[in-house]
mmCIF file of C-alpha atoms and ligand atoms in Angstrom:
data_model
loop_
_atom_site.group_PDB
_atom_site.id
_atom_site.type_symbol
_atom_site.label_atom_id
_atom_site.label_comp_id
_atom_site.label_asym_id
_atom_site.label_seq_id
_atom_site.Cartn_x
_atom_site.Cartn_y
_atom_site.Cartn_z
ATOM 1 C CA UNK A 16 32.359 41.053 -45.426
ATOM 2 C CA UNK A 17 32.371 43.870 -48.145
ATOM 3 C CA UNK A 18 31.781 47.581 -46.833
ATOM 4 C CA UNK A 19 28.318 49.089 -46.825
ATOM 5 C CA UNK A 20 26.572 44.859 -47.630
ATOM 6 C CA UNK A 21 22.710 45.903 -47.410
ATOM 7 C CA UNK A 22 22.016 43.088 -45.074
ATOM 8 C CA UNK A 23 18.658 41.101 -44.206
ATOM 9 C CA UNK A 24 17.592 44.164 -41.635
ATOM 10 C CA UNK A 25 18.116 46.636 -44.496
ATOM 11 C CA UNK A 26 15.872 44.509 -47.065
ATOM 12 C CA UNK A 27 13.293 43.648 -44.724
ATOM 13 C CA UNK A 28 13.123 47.477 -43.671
ATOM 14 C CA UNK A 29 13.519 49.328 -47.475
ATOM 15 C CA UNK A 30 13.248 47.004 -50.275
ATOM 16 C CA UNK A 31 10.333 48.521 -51.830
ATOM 17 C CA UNK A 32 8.414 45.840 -54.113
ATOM 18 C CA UNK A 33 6.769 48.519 -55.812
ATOM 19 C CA UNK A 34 9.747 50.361 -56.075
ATOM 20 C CA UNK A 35 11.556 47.434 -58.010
ATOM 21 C CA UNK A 36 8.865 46.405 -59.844
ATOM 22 C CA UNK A 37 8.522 50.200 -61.662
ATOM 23 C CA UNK A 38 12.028 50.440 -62.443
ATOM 24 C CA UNK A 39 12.834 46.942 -63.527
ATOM 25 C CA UNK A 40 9.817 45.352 -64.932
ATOM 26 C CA UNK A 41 7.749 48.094 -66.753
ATOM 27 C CA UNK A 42 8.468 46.494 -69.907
ATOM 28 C CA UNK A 43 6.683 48.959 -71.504
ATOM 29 C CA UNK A 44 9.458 51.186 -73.213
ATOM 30 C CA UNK A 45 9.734 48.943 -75.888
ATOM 31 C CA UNK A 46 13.965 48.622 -76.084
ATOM 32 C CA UNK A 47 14.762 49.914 -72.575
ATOM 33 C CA UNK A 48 18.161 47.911 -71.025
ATOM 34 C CA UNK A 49 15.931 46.857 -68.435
ATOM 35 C CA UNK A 50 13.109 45.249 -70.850
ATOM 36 C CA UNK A 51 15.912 43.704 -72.452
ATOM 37 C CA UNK A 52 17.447 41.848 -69.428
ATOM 38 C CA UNK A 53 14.049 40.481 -68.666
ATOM 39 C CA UNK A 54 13.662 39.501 -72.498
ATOM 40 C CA UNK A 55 17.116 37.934 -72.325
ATOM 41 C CA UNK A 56 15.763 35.684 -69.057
ATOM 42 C CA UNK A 57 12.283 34.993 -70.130
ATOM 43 C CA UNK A 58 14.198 33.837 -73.415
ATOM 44 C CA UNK A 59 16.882 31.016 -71.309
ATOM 45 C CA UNK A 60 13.874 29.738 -69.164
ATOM 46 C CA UNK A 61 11.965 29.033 -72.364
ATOM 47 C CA UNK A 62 14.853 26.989 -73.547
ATOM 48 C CA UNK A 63 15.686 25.627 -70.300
ATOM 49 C CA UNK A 64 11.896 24.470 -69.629
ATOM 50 C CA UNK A 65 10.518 24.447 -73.134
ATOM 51 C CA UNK A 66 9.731 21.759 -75.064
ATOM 52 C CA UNK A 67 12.696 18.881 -74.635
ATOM 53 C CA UNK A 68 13.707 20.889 -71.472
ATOM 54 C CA UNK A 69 13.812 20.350 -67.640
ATOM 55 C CA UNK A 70 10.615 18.311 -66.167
ATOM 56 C CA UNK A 71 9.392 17.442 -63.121
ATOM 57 C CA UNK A 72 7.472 17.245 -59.794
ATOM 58 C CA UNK A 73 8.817 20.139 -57.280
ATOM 59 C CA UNK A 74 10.376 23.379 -58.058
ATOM 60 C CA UNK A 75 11.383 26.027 -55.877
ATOM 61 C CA UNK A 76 12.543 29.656 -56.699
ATOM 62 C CA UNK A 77 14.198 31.202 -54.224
ATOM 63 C CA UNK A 78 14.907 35.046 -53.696
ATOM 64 C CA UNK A 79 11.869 35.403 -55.905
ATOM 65 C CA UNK A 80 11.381 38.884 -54.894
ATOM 66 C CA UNK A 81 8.185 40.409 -55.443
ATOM 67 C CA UNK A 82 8.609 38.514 -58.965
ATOM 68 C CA UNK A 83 6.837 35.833 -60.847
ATOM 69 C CA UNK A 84 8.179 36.407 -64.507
ATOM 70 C CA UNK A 85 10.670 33.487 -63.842
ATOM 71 C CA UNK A 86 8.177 30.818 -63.166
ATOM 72 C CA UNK A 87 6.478 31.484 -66.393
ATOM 73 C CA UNK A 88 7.586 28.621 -68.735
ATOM 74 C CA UNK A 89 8.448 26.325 -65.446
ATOM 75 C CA UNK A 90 4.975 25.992 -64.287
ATOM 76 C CA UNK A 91 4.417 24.319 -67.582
ATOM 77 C CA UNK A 92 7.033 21.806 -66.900
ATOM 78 C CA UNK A 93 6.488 21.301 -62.688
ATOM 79 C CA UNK A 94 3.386 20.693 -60.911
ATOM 80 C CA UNK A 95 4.974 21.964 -57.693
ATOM 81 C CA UNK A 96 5.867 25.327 -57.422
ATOM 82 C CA UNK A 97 7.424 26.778 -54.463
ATOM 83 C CA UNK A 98 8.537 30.522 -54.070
ATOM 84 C CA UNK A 99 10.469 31.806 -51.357
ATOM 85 C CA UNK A 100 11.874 35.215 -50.568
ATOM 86 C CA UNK A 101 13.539 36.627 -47.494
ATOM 87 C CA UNK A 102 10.952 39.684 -47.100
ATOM 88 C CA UNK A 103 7.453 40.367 -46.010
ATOM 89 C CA UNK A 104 6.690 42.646 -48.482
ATOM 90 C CA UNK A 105 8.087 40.880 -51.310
ATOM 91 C CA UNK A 106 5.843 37.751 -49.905
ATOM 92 C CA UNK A 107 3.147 39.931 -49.670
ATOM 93 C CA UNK A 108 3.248 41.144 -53.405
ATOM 94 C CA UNK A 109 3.672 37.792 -54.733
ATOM 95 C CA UNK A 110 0.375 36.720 -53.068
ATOM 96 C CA UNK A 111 -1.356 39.847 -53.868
ATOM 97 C CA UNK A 112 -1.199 38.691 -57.408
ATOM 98 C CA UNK A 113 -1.699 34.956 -56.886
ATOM 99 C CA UNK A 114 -4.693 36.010 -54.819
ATOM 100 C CA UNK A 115 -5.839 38.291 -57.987
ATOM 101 C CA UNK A 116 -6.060 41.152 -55.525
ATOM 102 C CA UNK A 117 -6.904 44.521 -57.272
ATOM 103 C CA UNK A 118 -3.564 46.353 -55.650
ATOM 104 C CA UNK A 119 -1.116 43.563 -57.831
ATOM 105 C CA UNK A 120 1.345 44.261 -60.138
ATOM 106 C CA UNK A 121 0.428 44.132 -63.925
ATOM 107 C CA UNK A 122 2.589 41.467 -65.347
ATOM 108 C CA UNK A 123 0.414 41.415 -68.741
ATOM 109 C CA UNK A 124 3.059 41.871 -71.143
ATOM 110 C CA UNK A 125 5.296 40.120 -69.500
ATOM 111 C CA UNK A 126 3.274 37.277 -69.837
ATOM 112 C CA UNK A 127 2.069 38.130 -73.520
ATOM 113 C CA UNK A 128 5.785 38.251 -74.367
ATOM 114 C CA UNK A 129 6.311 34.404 -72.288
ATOM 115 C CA UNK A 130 3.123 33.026 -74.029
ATOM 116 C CA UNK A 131 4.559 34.323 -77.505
ATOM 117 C CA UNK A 132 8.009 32.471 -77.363
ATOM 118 C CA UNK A 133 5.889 29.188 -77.016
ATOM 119 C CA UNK A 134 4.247 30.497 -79.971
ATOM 120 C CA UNK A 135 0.618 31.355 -78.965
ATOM 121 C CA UNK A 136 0.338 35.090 -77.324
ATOM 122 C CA UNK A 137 -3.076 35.112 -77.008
ATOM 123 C CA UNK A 138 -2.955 32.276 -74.266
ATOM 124 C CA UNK A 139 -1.949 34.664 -71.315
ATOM 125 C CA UNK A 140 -4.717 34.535 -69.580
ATOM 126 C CA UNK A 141 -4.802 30.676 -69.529
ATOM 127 C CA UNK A 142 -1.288 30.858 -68.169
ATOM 128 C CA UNK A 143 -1.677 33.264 -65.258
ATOM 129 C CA UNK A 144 -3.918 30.558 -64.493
ATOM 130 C CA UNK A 145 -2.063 27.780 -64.587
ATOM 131 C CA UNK A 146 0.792 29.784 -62.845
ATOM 132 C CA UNK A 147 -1.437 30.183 -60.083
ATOM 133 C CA UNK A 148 -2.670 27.326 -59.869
ATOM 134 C CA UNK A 149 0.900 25.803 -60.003
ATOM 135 C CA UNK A 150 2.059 27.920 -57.023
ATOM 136 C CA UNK A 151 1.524 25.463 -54.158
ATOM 137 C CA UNK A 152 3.161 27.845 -51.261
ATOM 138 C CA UNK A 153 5.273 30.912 -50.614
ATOM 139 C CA UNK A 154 7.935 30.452 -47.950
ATOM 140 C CA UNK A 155 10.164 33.173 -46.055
ATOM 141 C CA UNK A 156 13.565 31.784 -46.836
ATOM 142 C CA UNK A 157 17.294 33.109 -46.199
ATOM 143 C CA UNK A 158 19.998 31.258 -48.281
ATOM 144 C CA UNK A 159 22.557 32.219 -45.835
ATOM 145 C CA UNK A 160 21.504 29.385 -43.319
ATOM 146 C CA UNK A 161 21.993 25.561 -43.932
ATOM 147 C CA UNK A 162 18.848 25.108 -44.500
ATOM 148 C CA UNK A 163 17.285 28.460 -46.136
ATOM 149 C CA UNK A 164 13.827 27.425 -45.530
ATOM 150 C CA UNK A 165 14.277 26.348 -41.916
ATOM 151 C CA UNK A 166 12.374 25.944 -39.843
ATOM 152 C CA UNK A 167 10.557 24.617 -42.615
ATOM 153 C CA UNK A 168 11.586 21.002 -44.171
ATOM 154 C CA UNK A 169 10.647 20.259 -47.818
ATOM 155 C CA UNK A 170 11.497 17.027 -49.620
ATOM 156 C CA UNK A 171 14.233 16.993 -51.899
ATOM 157 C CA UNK A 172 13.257 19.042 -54.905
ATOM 158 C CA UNK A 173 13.711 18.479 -58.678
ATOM 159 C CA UNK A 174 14.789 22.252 -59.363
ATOM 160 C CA UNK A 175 16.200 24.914 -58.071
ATOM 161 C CA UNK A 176 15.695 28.348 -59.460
ATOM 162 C CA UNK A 177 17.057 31.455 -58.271
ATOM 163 C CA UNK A 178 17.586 34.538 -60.195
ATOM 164 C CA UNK A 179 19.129 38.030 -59.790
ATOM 165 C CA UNK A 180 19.184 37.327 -56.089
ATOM 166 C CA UNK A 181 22.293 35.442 -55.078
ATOM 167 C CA UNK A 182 24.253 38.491 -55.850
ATOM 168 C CA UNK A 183 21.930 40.286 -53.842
ATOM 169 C CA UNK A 184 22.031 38.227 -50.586
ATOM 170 C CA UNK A 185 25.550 37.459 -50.154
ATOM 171 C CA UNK A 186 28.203 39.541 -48.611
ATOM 172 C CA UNK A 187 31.766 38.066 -50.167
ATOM 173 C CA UNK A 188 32.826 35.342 -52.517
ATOM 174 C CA UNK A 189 32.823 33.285 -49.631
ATOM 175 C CA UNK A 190 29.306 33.420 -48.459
ATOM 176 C CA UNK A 191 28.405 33.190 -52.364
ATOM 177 C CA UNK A 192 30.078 29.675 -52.787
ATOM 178 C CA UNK A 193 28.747 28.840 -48.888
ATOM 179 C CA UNK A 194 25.245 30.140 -50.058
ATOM 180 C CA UNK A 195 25.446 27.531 -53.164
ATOM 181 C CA UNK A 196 25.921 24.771 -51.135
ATOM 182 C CA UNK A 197 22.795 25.621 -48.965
ATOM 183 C CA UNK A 198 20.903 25.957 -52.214
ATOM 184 C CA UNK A 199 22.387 22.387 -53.701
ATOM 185 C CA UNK A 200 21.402 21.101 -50.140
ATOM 186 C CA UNK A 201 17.900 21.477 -51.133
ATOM 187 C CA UNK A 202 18.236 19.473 -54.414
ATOM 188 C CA UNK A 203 18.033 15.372 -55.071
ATOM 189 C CA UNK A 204 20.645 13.674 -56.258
ATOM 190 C CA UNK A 205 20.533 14.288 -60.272
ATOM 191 C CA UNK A 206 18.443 17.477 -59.738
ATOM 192 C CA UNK A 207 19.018 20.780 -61.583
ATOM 193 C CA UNK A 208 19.947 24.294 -60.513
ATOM 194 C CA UNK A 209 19.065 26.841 -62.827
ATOM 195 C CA UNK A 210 20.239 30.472 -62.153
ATOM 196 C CA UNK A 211 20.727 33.741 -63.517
ATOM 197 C CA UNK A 212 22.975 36.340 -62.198
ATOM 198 C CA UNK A 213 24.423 40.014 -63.171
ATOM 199 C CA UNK A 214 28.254 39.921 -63.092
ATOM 200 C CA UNK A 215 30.406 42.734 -61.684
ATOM 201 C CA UNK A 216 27.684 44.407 -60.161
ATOM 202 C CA UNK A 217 28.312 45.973 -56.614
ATOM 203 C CA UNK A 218 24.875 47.565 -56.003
ATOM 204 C CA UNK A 219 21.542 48.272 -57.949
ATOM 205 C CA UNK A 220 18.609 50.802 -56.920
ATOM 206 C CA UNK A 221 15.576 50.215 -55.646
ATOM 207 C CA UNK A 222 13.526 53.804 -55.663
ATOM 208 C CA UNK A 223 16.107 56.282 -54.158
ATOM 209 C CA UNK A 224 18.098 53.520 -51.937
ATOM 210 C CA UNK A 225 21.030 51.396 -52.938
ATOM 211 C CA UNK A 226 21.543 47.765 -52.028
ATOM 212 C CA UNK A 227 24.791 46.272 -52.361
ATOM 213 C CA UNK A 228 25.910 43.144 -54.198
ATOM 214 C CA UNK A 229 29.094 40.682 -54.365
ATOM 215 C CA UNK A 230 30.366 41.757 -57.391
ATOM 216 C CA UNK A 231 31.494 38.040 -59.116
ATOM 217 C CA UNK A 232 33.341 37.093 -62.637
ATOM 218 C CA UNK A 233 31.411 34.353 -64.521
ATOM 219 C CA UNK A 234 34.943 32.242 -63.516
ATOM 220 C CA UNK A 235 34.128 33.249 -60.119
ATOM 221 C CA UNK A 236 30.406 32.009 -60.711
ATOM 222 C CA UNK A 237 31.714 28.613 -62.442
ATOM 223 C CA UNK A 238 33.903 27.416 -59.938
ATOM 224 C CA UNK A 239 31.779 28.041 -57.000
ATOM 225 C CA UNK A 240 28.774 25.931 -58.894
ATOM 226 C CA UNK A 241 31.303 23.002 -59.289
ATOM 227 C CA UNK A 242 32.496 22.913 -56.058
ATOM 228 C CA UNK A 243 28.971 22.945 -54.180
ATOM 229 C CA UNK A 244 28.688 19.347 -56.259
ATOM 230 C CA UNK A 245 27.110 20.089 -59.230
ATOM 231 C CA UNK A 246 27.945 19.774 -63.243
ATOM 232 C CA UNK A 247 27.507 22.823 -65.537
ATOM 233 C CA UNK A 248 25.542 21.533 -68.300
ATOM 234 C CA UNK A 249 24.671 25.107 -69.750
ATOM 235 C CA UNK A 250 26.126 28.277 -69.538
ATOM 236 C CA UNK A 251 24.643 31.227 -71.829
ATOM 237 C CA UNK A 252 26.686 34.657 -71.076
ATOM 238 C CA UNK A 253 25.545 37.561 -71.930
ATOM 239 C CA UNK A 254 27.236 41.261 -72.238
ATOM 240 C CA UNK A 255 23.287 42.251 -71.665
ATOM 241 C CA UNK A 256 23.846 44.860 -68.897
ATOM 242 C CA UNK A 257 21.154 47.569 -67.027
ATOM 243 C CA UNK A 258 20.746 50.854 -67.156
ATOM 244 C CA UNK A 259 25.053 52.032 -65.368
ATOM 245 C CA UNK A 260 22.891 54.609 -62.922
ATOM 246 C CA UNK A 261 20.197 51.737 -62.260
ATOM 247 C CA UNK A 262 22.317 48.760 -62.113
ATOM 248 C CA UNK A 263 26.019 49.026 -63.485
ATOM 249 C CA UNK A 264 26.641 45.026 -64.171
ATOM 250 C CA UNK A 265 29.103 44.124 -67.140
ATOM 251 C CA UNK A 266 26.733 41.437 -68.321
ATOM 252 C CA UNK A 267 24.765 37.803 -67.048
ATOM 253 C CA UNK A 268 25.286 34.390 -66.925
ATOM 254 C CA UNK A 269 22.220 31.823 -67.110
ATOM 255 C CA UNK A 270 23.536 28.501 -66.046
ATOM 256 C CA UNK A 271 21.274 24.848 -65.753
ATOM 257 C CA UNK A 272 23.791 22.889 -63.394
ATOM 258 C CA UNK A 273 22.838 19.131 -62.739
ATOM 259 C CA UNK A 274 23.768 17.825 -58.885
ATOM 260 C CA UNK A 275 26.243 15.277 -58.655
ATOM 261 C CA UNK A 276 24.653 11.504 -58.032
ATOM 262 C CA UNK A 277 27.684 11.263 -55.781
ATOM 263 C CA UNK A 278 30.618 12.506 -53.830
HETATM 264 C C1 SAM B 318 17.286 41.903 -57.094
HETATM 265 S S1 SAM B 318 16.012 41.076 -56.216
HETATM 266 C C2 SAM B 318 15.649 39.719 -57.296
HETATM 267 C C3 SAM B 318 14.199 39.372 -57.313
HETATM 268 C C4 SAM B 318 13.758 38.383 -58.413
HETATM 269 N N1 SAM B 318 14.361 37.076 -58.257
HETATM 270 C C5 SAM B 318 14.034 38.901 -59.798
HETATM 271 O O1 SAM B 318 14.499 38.119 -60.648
HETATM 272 O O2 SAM B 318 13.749 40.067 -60.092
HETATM 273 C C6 SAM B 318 16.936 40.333 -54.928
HETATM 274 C C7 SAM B 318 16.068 39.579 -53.942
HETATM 275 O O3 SAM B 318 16.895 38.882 -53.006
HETATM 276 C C8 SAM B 318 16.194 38.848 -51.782
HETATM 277 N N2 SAM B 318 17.126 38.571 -50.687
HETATM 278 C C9 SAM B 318 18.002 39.410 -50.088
HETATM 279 N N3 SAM B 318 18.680 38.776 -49.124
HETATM 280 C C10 SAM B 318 18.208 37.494 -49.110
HETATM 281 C C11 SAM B 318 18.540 36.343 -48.338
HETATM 282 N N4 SAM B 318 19.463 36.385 -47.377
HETATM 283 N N5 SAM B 318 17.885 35.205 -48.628
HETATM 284 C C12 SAM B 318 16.964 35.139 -49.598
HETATM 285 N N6 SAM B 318 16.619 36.196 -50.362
HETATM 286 C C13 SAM B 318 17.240 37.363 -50.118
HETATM 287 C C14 SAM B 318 15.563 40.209 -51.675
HETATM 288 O O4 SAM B 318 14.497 40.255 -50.753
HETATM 289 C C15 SAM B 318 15.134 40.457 -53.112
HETATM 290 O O5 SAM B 318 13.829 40.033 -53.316
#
């Protein structure tokens, strides 16, 4: 284990939603490093689940946060959304704005900007919608045990999604590659995993606090996706970093991997 790893306790106890939410998903300072990561994502996800992309029944995100920017072009693509995060807050935020609860987030240009890379901006509205409508349930899920959902048991899912989070959640290299196996775990045979994740990042901030991270090269990253049993079909890197005082990464990888049919 790496010094100082910001464990479950720490997240359940200071991970601020709101906190995270201001710094990282204002999107409202037009060319800010942060509104650029989230550009750079929203962009791979429209590719990945555009048209000619990824379809299917039952997705789940997991580590969604207090997030829902990443479901944005999937729920056009899934009828079964699942999102999952490890805390109560985060859980809490994500059905303040499913719910349409007054206290919610503003994702509004967020999803102006989504709509607009499938070409019709003015459709936002219709897509919170559908987004909501998509989102069948919002589990508590830690992808440090076998089964990150338990004591829950879902079928066998199409997708997997998980962004910015496995960095987050994992202590070493070792519980990275053992985390990626619980993830593939929850995948059928021939299903995708579709992730994003900041390389060579040992913490970020949330408000005043830090939270630590495995820092991981996109070799790192490539081999541990392989050996959890799946194929890399796409791999998009980035040098796209955050703000160094915010979140001092040295770029991203997006990566659609495709689960092995057999051993
Ligand atoms: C940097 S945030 C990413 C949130 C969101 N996916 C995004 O793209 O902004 C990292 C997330 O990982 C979650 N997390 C931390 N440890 C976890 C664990 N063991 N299992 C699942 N999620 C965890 C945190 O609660 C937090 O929401």
């Amino acid at each position: 284990m790496e010094r100082n790893f910001t464990g479950p306790d720490e997240y359940q106890k200071h991970f601020m939603p709101k906190d995270y939410l201001a710094t990282y998903y204002s999107f409202e300072c037009g060319s800010s490093s942060e509104t650029e990561m989230v550009k750079f994502n929203l962009q791979c996800l429209h590719q990945t689940f555009g048209p000619g992309g990824l379809r299917g029944k039952t997705l789940i995100d997991v580590g969604s946060g207090p997030t829902i920017y990443q479901v944005l072009a999937a729920c056009e693509a899934f009828s079964d959304i699942t999102l999952s995060d490890f805390t109560d807050r985060n859980r809490e935020e994500l059905q303040k704005w499913l719910s349409k609860d007054p206290g919610a987030f503003d994702w509004t240009l967020v999803l102006k900007f989504a709509c607009e890379l499938e070409g019709n901006s003015s459709r936002w509205q219709e897509k919170a919608e559908k987004l909501r409508a998509t989102v069948k349930r919002v589990l508590k899920c830690d992808v440090n045990m076998s089964n990150p959902l338990a004591p829950v048991e879902l079928p066998p899912m199409d997708c997997v999604l998980t962004l910015l989070a496995m960095e987050c959640a994992c202590s070493s290299l070792a519980a990275y590659r053992a985390a990626l196996c619980n993830l593939a775990s929850l995948l059928k045979p021939g299903g995708h995993l579709v992730t994003s994740i900041t390389l060579q990042l040992s913490h970020y901030m949330v408000g005043k606090r830090e939270f630590s991270c495995v820092s991981l090269t996109k070799e790192e990253v490539e081999q541990a996706i392989l050996d959890a049993g799946l194929d890399i079909e796409q791999l998009l890197h980035s040098a796209q970093s955050y703000s160094t005082t915010t979140a001092p990464n040295k770029g991203i990888c997006f990566i659609v991997a495709r689960k092995r049919l057999g051993p």
